[in-house]
């Protein structure tokens, strides 16, 4: 299935932001897709491999809309605290699961908890994956207050931010109902994290951790 990211155009005169969602697909993935279908743009999902098979329809839909489906891990364990063999399996199994739905996987990976070290850098370099974290964290995992989440994002977001959220909380879904239309009304273009990084850096280096 072709990814509709191909041929997408970004207006260099308008600000961009990459909304990213970890740990799903989950409770509000479909709601987020509904919002971007109405308001335009694309977002990125860093998925857990163990949830891929049961959410094939959501992933198929997101990919067809041009969203990124990216590797997070199989079961969200800290990849700096387990063996190299175990980390490799977590990553490879997740990428394989993604490719079983989309037909391919994009070479970007977000380490669980954003934790990376030299061993992980060497492994991801060997696997041909670049790592990416974020520049803005509303800590939606620490609060169920949708207004607090949305206010933090809207009060702090700047051109080029990568925003960390999670599509597994109802409050995040409610916050996105405020954030997405507000960002669009401000003139922000909602682009994927892969678009943002390739636009900023060109070819990404495997094994390198990009924070935004």
N, C-alpha and C. Protein backbone atom coordinates (compact mmCIF):
# COMPACT_ATOMS: atom_id res chain seq x y z
N UNK A 1 0.85 -1.19 0.00
CA UNK A 1 0.00 0.00 0.00
C UNK A 1 0.89 1.24 0.00
N UNK A 2 0.65 2.14 -0.93
CA UNK A 2 1.47 3.35 -1.03
C UNK A 2 1.17 4.31 0.11
N UNK A 3 2.22 4.86 0.65
CA UNK A 3 2.11 5.86 1.72
C UNK A 3 1.85 7.22 1.06
N UNK A 4 0.76 7.90 1.46
CA UNK A 4 0.40 9.16 0.81
C UNK A 4 1.29 10.32 1.23
N UNK A 5 2.33 10.04 2.06
CA UNK A 5 3.34 11.06 2.33
C UNK A 5 4.07 11.44 1.05
N UNK A 6 4.09 10.53 0.09
CA UNK A 6 4.82 10.77 -1.15
C UNK A 6 4.20 11.94 -1.89
N UNK A 7 5.06 12.87 -2.26
CA UNK A 7 4.58 14.02 -3.03
C UNK A 7 3.91 15.10 -2.20
N UNK A 8 3.92 14.99 -0.88
CA UNK A 8 3.29 16.01 -0.05
C UNK A 8 4.07 17.31 -0.14
N UNK A 9 3.37 18.43 -0.03
CA UNK A 9 4.00 19.73 -0.16
C UNK A 9 3.92 20.48 1.16
N UNK A 10 5.02 21.13 1.54
CA UNK A 10 5.08 21.92 2.76
C UNK A 10 5.38 23.36 2.37
N UNK A 11 4.58 24.27 2.87
CA UNK A 11 4.76 25.69 2.61
C UNK A 11 5.87 26.23 3.50
N UNK A 12 6.99 26.61 2.92
CA UNK A 12 8.14 27.08 3.70
C UNK A 12 7.88 28.40 4.41
N UNK A 13 6.80 29.07 4.07
CA UNK A 13 6.46 30.34 4.70
C UNK A 13 5.56 30.19 5.92
N UNK A 14 5.17 28.97 6.23
CA UNK A 14 4.28 28.72 7.37
C UNK A 14 4.95 27.79 8.36
N UNK A 15 4.64 27.95 9.67
CA UNK A 15 5.26 27.09 10.67
C UNK A 15 4.77 25.65 10.57
N UNK A 16 5.60 24.74 11.07
CA UNK A 16 5.25 23.32 11.07
C UNK A 16 5.37 22.77 12.48
N UNK A 17 4.63 21.71 12.74
CA UNK A 17 4.73 20.99 14.01
C UNK A 17 4.43 19.53 13.74
N UNK A 18 5.16 18.66 14.44
CA UNK A 18 4.92 17.23 14.35
C UNK A 18 4.30 16.74 15.65
N UNK A 19 3.04 16.34 15.58
CA UNK A 19 2.37 15.71 16.72
C UNK A 19 2.67 14.22 16.67
N UNK A 20 3.25 13.70 17.75
CA UNK A 20 3.60 12.28 17.78
C UNK A 20 2.89 11.60 18.94
N UNK A 21 2.52 10.35 18.73
CA UNK A 21 1.73 9.61 19.72
C UNK A 21 2.37 8.24 19.96
N UNK A 22 2.70 7.98 21.22
CA UNK A 22 3.37 6.75 21.61
C UNK A 22 2.41 5.74 22.24
N UNK A 23 2.84 4.49 22.26
CA UNK A 23 2.30 3.40 23.09
C UNK A 23 1.02 2.76 22.56
N UNK A 24 0.52 3.21 21.42
CA UNK A 24 -0.69 2.62 20.86
C UNK A 24 -0.34 1.58 19.79
N UNK A 25 -1.29 1.38 18.88
CA UNK A 25 -2.59 2.05 18.77
C UNK A 25 -3.44 1.80 20.02
N UNK A 26 -4.24 2.85 20.35
CA UNK A 26 -4.98 2.77 21.59
C UNK A 26 -6.36 3.37 21.53
N UNK A 27 -6.82 3.84 22.69
CA UNK A 27 -8.20 4.27 22.87
C UNK A 27 -8.61 5.40 21.94
N UNK A 28 -7.69 6.32 21.66
CA UNK A 28 -8.09 7.53 20.93
C UNK A 28 -7.41 7.67 19.57
N UNK A 29 -6.79 6.60 19.09
CA UNK A 29 -6.16 6.66 17.77
C UNK A 29 -7.16 7.05 16.69
N UNK A 30 -8.30 6.41 16.68
CA UNK A 30 -9.31 6.69 15.66
C UNK A 30 -9.84 8.11 15.77
N UNK A 31 -9.99 8.60 17.00
CA UNK A 31 -10.45 9.98 17.21
C UNK A 31 -9.44 10.98 16.64
N UNK A 32 -8.16 10.72 16.86
CA UNK A 32 -7.12 11.60 16.32
C UNK A 32 -7.16 11.59 14.79
N UNK A 33 -7.34 10.42 14.21
CA UNK A 33 -7.45 10.33 12.75
C UNK A 33 -8.68 11.07 12.24
N UNK A 34 -9.78 10.96 12.97
CA UNK A 34 -10.99 11.71 12.58
C UNK A 34 -10.70 13.22 12.56
N UNK A 35 -9.96 13.69 13.55
CA UNK A 35 -9.66 15.13 13.64
C UNK A 35 -8.80 15.60 12.48
N UNK A 36 -7.76 14.84 12.16
CA UNK A 36 -6.91 15.31 11.06
C UNK A 36 -7.60 15.14 9.70
N UNK A 37 -8.56 14.22 9.65
CA UNK A 37 -9.33 14.10 8.41
C UNK A 37 -10.18 15.35 8.19
N UNK A 38 -10.65 15.93 9.29
CA UNK A 38 -11.46 17.15 9.20
C UNK A 38 -10.59 18.38 8.99
N UNK A 39 -9.51 18.50 9.77
CA UNK A 39 -8.72 19.74 9.79
C UNK A 39 -7.49 19.71 8.88
N UNK A 40 -7.14 18.54 8.40
CA UNK A 40 -6.00 18.43 7.50
C UNK A 40 -4.71 18.13 8.23
N UNK A 41 -3.71 17.72 7.47
CA UNK A 41 -2.41 17.41 8.04
C UNK A 41 -2.22 15.93 8.30
N UNK A 42 -1.11 15.63 8.95
CA UNK A 42 -0.73 14.25 9.26
C UNK A 42 -0.05 14.24 10.63
N UNK A 43 -0.04 13.08 11.27
CA UNK A 43 0.63 12.92 12.56
C UNK A 43 1.45 11.64 12.51
N UNK A 44 2.14 11.35 13.60
CA UNK A 44 3.01 10.17 13.65
C UNK A 44 2.67 9.31 14.86
N UNK A 45 2.65 8.01 14.64
CA UNK A 45 2.35 7.05 15.70
C UNK A 45 3.56 6.13 15.91
N UNK A 46 4.12 6.17 17.13
CA UNK A 46 5.17 5.22 17.51
C UNK A 46 4.48 4.07 18.25
N UNK A 47 4.34 2.96 17.56
CA UNK A 47 3.46 1.89 18.06
C UNK A 47 4.22 0.83 18.84
N UNK A 48 3.49 0.14 19.69
CA UNK A 48 4.00 -1.05 20.35
C UNK A 48 3.65 -2.26 19.50
N UNK A 49 4.64 -3.09 19.25
CA UNK A 49 4.43 -4.23 18.37
C UNK A 49 3.33 -5.16 18.82
N UNK A 50 3.17 -5.32 20.14
CA UNK A 50 2.19 -6.27 20.64
C UNK A 50 0.76 -5.83 20.35
N UNK A 51 0.56 -4.56 19.99
CA UNK A 51 -0.79 -4.06 19.70
C UNK A 51 -1.08 -3.98 18.20
N UNK A 52 -0.10 -4.28 17.37
CA UNK A 52 -0.28 -4.06 15.94
C UNK A 52 -1.33 -4.97 15.34
N UNK A 53 -1.23 -6.26 15.57
CA UNK A 53 -2.14 -7.22 14.91
C UNK A 53 -3.59 -6.93 15.24
N UNK A 54 -3.88 -6.58 16.49
CA UNK A 54 -5.27 -6.35 16.90
C UNK A 54 -5.78 -4.98 16.44
N UNK A 55 -4.90 -4.18 15.87
CA UNK A 55 -5.30 -2.84 15.42
C UNK A 55 -4.95 -2.60 13.95
N UNK A 56 -4.99 -3.65 13.17
CA UNK A 56 -4.62 -3.55 11.76
C UNK A 56 -5.45 -2.49 11.03
N UNK A 57 -6.74 -2.42 11.33
CA UNK A 57 -7.62 -1.48 10.63
C UNK A 57 -7.20 -0.04 10.91
N UNK A 58 -6.90 0.27 12.16
CA UNK A 58 -6.46 1.63 12.52
C UNK A 58 -5.14 1.97 11.83
N UNK A 59 -4.21 1.03 11.84
CA UNK A 59 -2.90 1.27 11.23
C UNK A 59 -3.04 1.43 9.73
N UNK A 60 -3.83 0.59 9.12
CA UNK A 60 -4.06 0.67 7.67
C UNK A 60 -4.65 2.03 7.32
N UNK A 61 -5.60 2.50 8.12
CA UNK A 61 -6.21 3.80 7.87
C UNK A 61 -5.20 4.92 8.02
N UNK A 62 -4.45 4.91 9.12
CA UNK A 62 -3.47 5.98 9.37
C UNK A 62 -2.42 6.03 8.27
N UNK A 63 -1.91 4.90 7.88
CA UNK A 63 -0.88 4.84 6.84
C UNK A 63 -1.44 5.37 5.51
N UNK A 64 -2.67 4.99 5.20
CA UNK A 64 -3.29 5.45 3.97
C UNK A 64 -3.54 6.95 3.95
N UNK A 65 -3.64 7.56 5.15
CA UNK A 65 -3.81 9.01 5.26
C UNK A 65 -2.47 9.75 5.23
N UNK A 66 -1.38 9.01 5.13
CA UNK A 66 -0.07 9.63 5.08
C UNK A 66 0.62 9.79 6.41
N UNK A 67 0.04 9.22 7.47
CA UNK A 67 0.66 9.29 8.79
C UNK A 67 1.83 8.32 8.88
N UNK A 68 2.77 8.64 9.76
CA UNK A 68 3.87 7.73 10.05
C UNK A 68 3.40 6.64 11.00
N UNK A 69 3.79 5.41 10.71
CA UNK A 69 3.66 4.30 11.66
C UNK A 69 5.09 3.85 11.95
N UNK A 70 5.54 4.08 13.18
CA UNK A 70 6.95 3.93 13.51
C UNK A 70 7.15 3.01 14.70
N UNK A 71 8.35 2.47 14.81
CA UNK A 71 8.68 1.53 15.87
C UNK A 71 8.94 2.24 17.20
N UNK A 72 8.29 1.75 18.24
CA UNK A 72 8.58 2.19 19.61
C UNK A 72 9.28 1.04 20.34
N UNK A 73 8.59 -0.06 20.49
CA UNK A 73 9.17 -1.30 21.01
C UNK A 73 8.05 -2.33 20.96
N UNK A 74 8.34 -3.54 21.40
CA UNK A 74 7.28 -4.55 21.41
C UNK A 74 6.38 -4.38 22.62
N UNK A 75 7.00 -4.15 23.80
CA UNK A 75 6.19 -4.10 25.02
C UNK A 75 6.62 -3.01 26.00
N UNK A 76 7.30 -1.99 25.51
CA UNK A 76 7.67 -0.81 26.29
C UNK A 76 8.52 -1.14 27.51
N UNK A 77 9.62 -1.81 27.26
CA UNK A 77 10.63 -1.99 28.30
C UNK A 77 11.79 -1.04 27.98
N UNK A 78 12.52 -0.63 29.00
CA UNK A 78 13.64 0.28 28.80
C UNK A 78 14.76 -0.45 28.05
N UNK A 79 15.09 0.02 26.87
CA UNK A 79 16.04 -0.69 26.02
C UNK A 79 17.49 -0.49 26.44
N UNK A 80 17.73 0.31 27.46
CA UNK A 80 19.08 0.44 28.00
C UNK A 80 19.29 -0.51 29.18
N UNK A 81 18.25 -1.26 29.57
CA UNK A 81 18.33 -2.10 30.76
C UNK A 81 18.17 -3.59 30.46
N UNK A 82 18.08 -3.95 29.19
CA UNK A 82 17.96 -5.35 28.82
C UNK A 82 19.09 -5.69 27.85
N UNK A 83 19.25 -6.98 27.55
CA UNK A 83 20.36 -7.42 26.72
C UNK A 83 20.23 -6.93 25.28
N UNK A 84 21.36 -6.89 24.61
CA UNK A 84 21.37 -6.48 23.20
C UNK A 84 20.48 -7.39 22.37
N UNK A 85 20.52 -8.67 22.65
CA UNK A 85 19.69 -9.64 21.92
C UNK A 85 18.21 -9.36 22.14
N UNK A 86 17.85 -9.05 23.39
CA UNK A 86 16.45 -8.76 23.72
C UNK A 86 15.98 -7.48 23.05
N UNK A 87 16.84 -6.45 23.04
CA UNK A 87 16.50 -5.19 22.39
C UNK A 87 16.30 -5.41 20.90
N UNK A 88 17.21 -6.15 20.30
CA UNK A 88 17.12 -6.42 18.88
C UNK A 88 15.80 -7.10 18.54
N UNK A 89 15.39 -8.04 19.35
CA UNK A 89 14.12 -8.74 19.11
C UNK A 89 12.94 -7.79 19.27
N UNK A 90 12.98 -6.94 20.30
CA UNK A 90 11.91 -5.95 20.51
C UNK A 90 11.73 -5.08 19.27
N UNK A 91 12.84 -4.62 18.71
CA UNK A 91 12.79 -3.70 17.58
C UNK A 91 12.41 -4.43 16.29
N UNK A 92 13.10 -5.53 16.01
CA UNK A 92 12.86 -6.25 14.76
C UNK A 92 11.44 -6.80 14.70
N UNK A 93 10.96 -7.36 15.80
CA UNK A 93 9.59 -7.90 15.80
C UNK A 93 8.56 -6.80 15.57
N UNK A 94 8.81 -5.62 16.12
CA UNK A 94 7.87 -4.51 15.94
C UNK A 94 7.90 -4.02 14.49
N UNK A 95 9.08 -3.86 13.94
CA UNK A 95 9.19 -3.43 12.54
C UNK A 95 8.55 -4.44 11.60
N UNK A 96 8.72 -5.72 11.90
CA UNK A 96 8.11 -6.77 11.08
C UNK A 96 6.60 -6.71 11.17
N UNK A 97 6.07 -6.48 12.38
CA UNK A 97 4.62 -6.37 12.56
C UNK A 97 4.06 -5.19 11.79
N UNK A 98 4.76 -4.04 11.84
CA UNK A 98 4.32 -2.86 11.10
C UNK A 98 4.30 -3.15 9.61
N UNK A 99 5.36 -3.74 9.10
CA UNK A 99 5.46 -4.03 7.67
C UNK A 99 4.39 -5.02 7.22
N UNK A 100 3.92 -5.88 8.12
CA UNK A 100 2.87 -6.83 7.76
C UNK A 100 1.56 -6.13 7.44
N UNK A 101 1.41 -4.90 7.93
CA UNK A 101 0.19 -4.12 7.66
C UNK A 101 0.43 -3.10 6.55
N UNK A 102 1.54 -2.39 6.62
CA UNK A 102 1.78 -1.28 5.71
C UNK A 102 2.54 -1.67 4.44
N UNK A 103 3.22 -2.80 4.51
CA UNK A 103 4.04 -3.22 3.38
C UNK A 103 5.47 -2.77 3.49
N UNK A 104 5.77 -1.91 4.45
CA UNK A 104 7.14 -1.43 4.68
C UNK A 104 7.19 -0.80 6.07
N UNK A 105 8.39 -0.44 6.50
CA UNK A 105 8.50 0.35 7.72
C UNK A 105 9.49 1.46 7.49
N UNK A 106 9.21 2.62 8.07
CA UNK A 106 10.10 3.77 7.94
C UNK A 106 11.24 3.62 8.95
N UNK A 107 12.46 3.99 8.58
CA UNK A 107 13.63 3.71 9.42
C UNK A 107 13.83 4.69 10.57
N UNK A 108 12.77 4.90 11.33
CA UNK A 108 12.82 5.74 12.52
C UNK A 108 12.29 4.97 13.72
N UNK A 109 12.91 5.18 14.86
CA UNK A 109 12.59 4.42 16.07
C UNK A 109 12.67 5.37 17.26
N UNK A 110 11.70 5.28 18.15
CA UNK A 110 11.76 6.05 19.40
C UNK A 110 11.97 5.09 20.56
N UNK A 111 13.09 5.22 21.26
CA UNK A 111 13.34 4.31 22.38
C UNK A 111 12.36 4.57 23.52
N UNK A 112 11.87 3.51 24.16
CA UNK A 112 10.98 3.69 25.30
C UNK A 112 11.59 4.62 26.35
N UNK A 113 10.76 5.52 26.88
CA UNK A 113 11.16 6.52 27.87
C UNK A 113 12.17 7.53 27.30
N UNK A 114 12.44 7.45 26.01
CA UNK A 114 13.43 8.34 25.41
C UNK A 114 14.86 8.03 25.83
N UNK A 115 15.06 6.83 26.41
CA UNK A 115 16.37 6.46 26.95
C UNK A 115 17.23 5.77 25.91
N UNK A 116 18.40 6.34 25.67
CA UNK A 116 19.34 5.74 24.72
C UNK A 116 20.75 5.80 25.29
N UNK A 117 21.59 4.88 24.85
CA UNK A 117 23.00 4.89 25.25
C UNK A 117 23.85 4.43 24.07
N UNK A 118 25.15 4.29 24.29
CA UNK A 118 26.06 3.94 23.20
C UNK A 118 25.74 2.57 22.60
N UNK A 119 25.36 1.62 23.45
CA UNK A 119 25.04 0.29 22.95
C UNK A 119 23.81 0.32 22.04
N UNK A 120 22.82 1.13 22.43
CA UNK A 120 21.62 1.24 21.61
C UNK A 120 21.93 1.96 20.31
N UNK A 121 22.81 2.94 20.38
CA UNK A 121 23.22 3.65 19.17
C UNK A 121 23.90 2.70 18.19
N UNK A 122 24.76 1.84 18.69
CA UNK A 122 25.46 0.88 17.84
C UNK A 122 24.47 -0.12 17.23
N UNK A 123 23.52 -0.59 18.03
CA UNK A 123 22.55 -1.56 17.54
C UNK A 123 21.66 -0.95 16.47
N UNK A 124 21.14 0.25 16.73
CA UNK A 124 20.26 0.87 15.74
C UNK A 124 21.02 1.23 14.46
N UNK A 125 22.29 1.56 14.61
CA UNK A 125 23.11 1.80 13.41
C UNK A 125 23.20 0.52 12.58
N UNK A 126 23.41 -0.60 13.24
CA UNK A 126 23.49 -1.88 12.55
C UNK A 126 22.17 -2.24 11.88
N UNK A 127 21.05 -1.87 12.53
CA UNK A 127 19.73 -2.18 11.99
C UNK A 127 19.26 -1.16 10.95
N UNK A 128 20.03 -0.07 10.80
CA UNK A 128 19.68 0.94 9.80
C UNK A 128 18.60 1.90 10.26
N UNK A 129 18.46 2.05 11.57
CA UNK A 129 17.42 2.91 12.12
C UNK A 129 18.02 4.16 12.76
N UNK A 130 17.38 5.29 12.56
CA UNK A 130 17.69 6.51 13.29
C UNK A 130 16.74 6.62 14.47
N UNK A 131 17.16 7.26 15.54
CA UNK A 131 16.33 7.43 16.73
C UNK A 131 15.81 8.86 16.80
N UNK A 132 14.60 9.02 17.33
CA UNK A 132 14.03 10.36 17.46
C UNK A 132 13.26 10.48 18.77
N UNK A 133 13.49 11.55 19.49
CA UNK A 133 12.73 11.84 20.70
C UNK A 133 11.77 13.01 20.45
N UNK A 134 11.85 14.09 21.19
CA UNK A 134 10.86 15.15 21.10
C UNK A 134 11.45 16.44 21.62
N UNK A 135 10.75 17.55 21.40
CA UNK A 135 11.18 18.84 21.92
C UNK A 135 10.16 19.46 22.87
N UNK A 136 8.93 18.92 22.87
CA UNK A 136 7.87 19.48 23.73
C UNK A 136 7.07 18.33 24.34
N UNK A 137 7.01 18.31 25.67
CA UNK A 137 6.35 17.21 26.39
C UNK A 137 5.30 17.76 27.35
N UNK A 138 4.02 17.64 27.01
CA UNK A 138 2.96 18.13 27.90
C UNK A 138 2.64 17.18 29.05
N UNK A 139 3.38 16.07 29.13
CA UNK A 139 3.22 15.10 30.22
C UNK A 139 1.76 14.63 30.34
N UNK A 140 1.20 14.24 29.21
CA UNK A 140 -0.18 13.75 29.23
C UNK A 140 -0.31 12.44 29.99
N UNK A 141 0.82 11.78 30.26
CA UNK A 141 0.82 10.54 31.05
C UNK A 141 0.72 10.82 32.54
N UNK A 142 0.84 12.08 32.95
CA UNK A 142 0.81 12.45 34.37
C UNK A 142 -0.49 13.13 34.79
N UNK A 143 -1.37 13.43 33.84
CA UNK A 143 -2.59 14.15 34.18
C UNK A 143 -3.75 13.68 33.30
N UNK A 144 -4.94 13.75 33.85
CA UNK A 144 -6.14 13.44 33.06
C UNK A 144 -6.89 14.73 32.72
N UNK A 145 -6.22 15.86 32.89
CA UNK A 145 -6.82 17.17 32.64
C UNK A 145 -6.54 17.59 31.19
N UNK A 146 -7.54 17.43 30.35
CA UNK A 146 -7.36 17.74 28.93
C UNK A 146 -7.04 19.21 28.70
N UNK A 147 -7.61 20.08 29.52
CA UNK A 147 -7.35 21.51 29.37
C UNK A 147 -5.89 21.83 29.69
N UNK A 148 -5.35 21.18 30.72
CA UNK A 148 -3.95 21.40 31.08
C UNK A 148 -3.02 20.93 29.96
N UNK A 149 -3.34 19.79 29.37
CA UNK A 149 -2.53 19.25 28.27
C UNK A 149 -2.57 20.19 27.08
N UNK A 150 -3.77 20.59 26.69
CA UNK A 150 -3.90 21.44 25.50
C UNK A 150 -3.29 22.82 25.74
N UNK A 151 -3.48 23.36 26.93
CA UNK A 151 -2.93 24.69 27.23
C UNK A 151 -1.41 24.67 27.20
N UNK A 152 -0.81 23.61 27.74
CA UNK A 152 0.66 23.53 27.73
C UNK A 152 1.18 23.53 26.30
N UNK A 153 0.56 22.73 25.46
CA UNK A 153 1.02 22.66 24.06
C UNK A 153 0.84 24.01 23.38
N UNK A 154 -0.35 24.57 23.48
CA UNK A 154 -0.65 25.80 22.75
C UNK A 154 0.12 27.01 23.29
N UNK A 155 0.46 26.98 24.57
CA UNK A 155 1.22 28.10 25.16
C UNK A 155 2.72 28.03 24.84
N UNK A 156 3.20 26.85 24.47
CA UNK A 156 4.64 26.67 24.33
C UNK A 156 5.12 26.27 22.93
N UNK A 157 4.23 25.84 22.08
CA UNK A 157 4.64 25.31 20.78
C UNK A 157 5.27 26.39 19.91
N UNK A 158 6.33 26.00 19.22
CA UNK A 158 6.99 26.89 18.26
C UNK A 158 7.24 26.12 16.97
N UNK A 159 7.56 26.86 15.95
CA UNK A 159 7.84 26.27 14.65
C UNK A 159 8.91 25.19 14.75
N UNK A 160 8.61 24.01 14.23
CA UNK A 160 9.58 22.92 14.21
C UNK A 160 9.53 21.99 15.40
N UNK A 161 8.60 22.19 16.32
CA UNK A 161 8.52 21.32 17.49
C UNK A 161 8.07 19.90 17.12
N UNK A 162 8.59 18.94 17.89
CA UNK A 162 8.09 17.57 17.90
C UNK A 162 7.42 17.37 19.25
N UNK A 163 6.11 17.16 19.25
CA UNK A 163 5.32 17.09 20.48
C UNK A 163 5.09 15.63 20.86
N UNK A 164 5.38 15.31 22.10
CA UNK A 164 5.17 13.96 22.63
C UNK A 164 3.79 13.85 23.27
N UNK A 165 2.98 12.91 22.77
CA UNK A 165 1.70 12.58 23.40
C UNK A 165 1.51 11.07 23.32
N UNK A 166 0.38 10.61 23.82
CA UNK A 166 0.10 9.18 23.84
C UNK A 166 -1.36 8.96 23.45
N UNK A 167 -1.59 8.09 22.47
CA UNK A 167 -2.95 7.86 21.98
C UNK A 167 -3.64 6.74 22.75
N UNK A 168 -3.36 6.69 24.05
CA UNK A 168 -3.93 5.65 24.91
C UNK A 168 -4.76 6.23 26.05
N UNK A 169 -4.90 7.58 26.07
CA UNK A 169 -5.63 8.23 27.16
C UNK A 169 -6.80 9.04 26.59
N UNK A 170 -7.97 8.90 27.21
CA UNK A 170 -9.13 9.70 26.79
C UNK A 170 -8.83 11.18 26.88
N UNK A 171 -8.10 11.59 27.93
CA UNK A 171 -7.81 13.01 28.12
C UNK A 171 -6.94 13.56 26.99
N UNK A 172 -6.07 12.73 26.45
CA UNK A 172 -5.26 13.17 25.31
C UNK A 172 -6.14 13.35 24.08
N UNK A 173 -7.08 12.44 23.89
CA UNK A 173 -8.01 12.60 22.78
C UNK A 173 -8.82 13.88 22.90
N UNK A 174 -9.29 14.18 24.11
CA UNK A 174 -10.04 15.42 24.34
C UNK A 174 -9.15 16.64 24.09
N UNK A 175 -7.89 16.55 24.54
CA UNK A 175 -6.96 17.66 24.33
C UNK A 175 -6.71 17.90 22.85
N UNK A 176 -6.60 16.83 22.08
CA UNK A 176 -6.36 16.99 20.64
C UNK A 176 -7.54 17.66 19.94
N UNK A 177 -8.74 17.49 20.52
CA UNK A 177 -9.91 18.17 19.98
C UNK A 177 -9.81 19.68 20.09
N UNK A 178 -8.94 20.14 20.99
CA UNK A 178 -8.66 21.57 21.15
C UNK A 178 -7.39 21.95 20.37
N UNK A 179 -6.36 21.13 20.53
CA UNK A 179 -5.04 21.45 19.97
C UNK A 179 -5.04 21.47 18.45
N UNK A 180 -5.58 20.45 17.82
CA UNK A 180 -5.48 20.34 16.37
C UNK A 180 -6.17 21.50 15.65
N UNK A 181 -7.44 21.80 15.95
CA UNK A 181 -8.03 22.95 15.26
C UNK A 181 -7.37 24.28 15.61
N UNK A 182 -6.86 24.40 16.85
CA UNK A 182 -6.20 25.64 17.25
C UNK A 182 -4.89 25.85 16.49
N UNK A 183 -4.10 24.79 16.37
CA UNK A 183 -2.86 24.89 15.62
C UNK A 183 -3.12 25.25 14.16
N UNK A 184 -4.11 24.60 13.58
CA UNK A 184 -4.45 24.87 12.18
C UNK A 184 -4.89 26.32 12.01
N UNK A 185 -5.70 26.81 12.96
CA UNK A 185 -6.18 28.19 12.87
C UNK A 185 -5.04 29.20 13.01
N UNK A 186 -3.96 28.81 13.69
CA UNK A 186 -2.79 29.67 13.84
C UNK A 186 -1.87 29.62 12.60
N UNK A 187 -2.19 28.74 11.68
CA UNK A 187 -1.38 28.63 10.48
C UNK A 187 -0.34 27.54 10.50
N UNK A 188 -0.31 26.73 11.57
CA UNK A 188 0.63 25.62 11.62
C UNK A 188 0.25 24.54 10.62
N UNK A 189 1.26 23.96 10.01
CA UNK A 189 1.07 22.78 9.18
C UNK A 189 1.37 21.56 10.05
N UNK A 190 0.45 20.62 10.11
CA UNK A 190 0.65 19.39 10.86
C UNK A 190 1.34 18.39 9.94
N UNK A 191 2.61 18.14 10.20
CA UNK A 191 3.37 17.23 9.35
C UNK A 191 3.90 16.07 10.18
N UNK A 192 4.34 15.02 9.51
CA UNK A 192 4.87 13.87 10.24
C UNK A 192 6.27 14.17 10.73
N UNK A 193 6.70 13.40 11.71
CA UNK A 193 8.05 13.60 12.24
C UNK A 193 9.08 13.22 11.19
N UNK A 194 8.78 12.26 10.32
CA UNK A 194 9.73 11.92 9.27
C UNK A 194 9.87 13.08 8.29
N UNK A 195 8.77 13.72 7.94
CA UNK A 195 8.84 14.89 7.07
C UNK A 195 9.66 16.00 7.72
N UNK A 196 9.40 16.25 9.01
CA UNK A 196 10.09 17.34 9.71
C UNK A 196 11.59 17.09 9.75
N UNK A 197 11.99 15.86 10.09
CA UNK A 197 13.41 15.56 10.22
C UNK A 197 14.12 15.58 8.88
N UNK A 198 13.51 14.98 7.87
CA UNK A 198 14.16 14.96 6.56
C UNK A 198 14.24 16.37 5.98
N UNK A 199 13.23 17.19 6.29
CA UNK A 199 13.24 18.57 5.83
C UNK A 199 14.37 19.35 6.49
N UNK A 200 14.63 19.06 7.77
CA UNK A 200 15.64 19.80 8.53
C UNK A 200 17.04 19.28 8.29
N UNK A 201 17.20 17.96 8.25
CA UNK A 201 18.54 17.39 8.22
C UNK A 201 18.91 16.73 6.89
N UNK A 202 17.95 16.52 6.03
CA UNK A 202 18.23 15.75 4.83
C UNK A 202 18.32 14.28 5.19
N UNK A 203 19.28 13.57 4.66
CA UNK A 203 19.44 12.15 4.97
C UNK A 203 19.79 11.97 6.44
N UNK A 204 19.04 11.10 7.12
CA UNK A 204 19.29 10.84 8.54
C UNK A 204 20.32 9.74 8.69
N UNK A 205 21.11 9.85 9.77
CA UNK A 205 22.16 8.88 10.02
C UNK A 205 21.66 7.77 10.95
N UNK A 206 21.77 6.52 10.54
CA UNK A 206 21.41 5.41 11.44
C UNK A 206 22.24 5.47 12.73
N UNK A 207 21.58 5.18 13.84
CA UNK A 207 22.26 5.17 15.13
C UNK A 207 22.32 6.52 15.82
N UNK A 208 21.93 7.58 15.13
CA UNK A 208 21.95 8.93 15.71
C UNK A 208 20.60 9.23 16.36
N UNK A 209 20.62 9.87 17.53
CA UNK A 209 19.41 10.28 18.24
C UNK A 209 19.10 11.74 17.89
N UNK A 210 17.95 11.95 17.26
CA UNK A 210 17.48 13.31 16.93
C UNK A 210 16.42 13.69 17.95
N UNK A 211 16.60 14.84 18.59
CA UNK A 211 15.66 15.28 19.62
C UNK A 211 14.53 16.14 19.08
N UNK A 212 14.67 16.66 17.87
CA UNK A 212 13.57 17.36 17.21
C UNK A 212 13.91 17.53 15.74
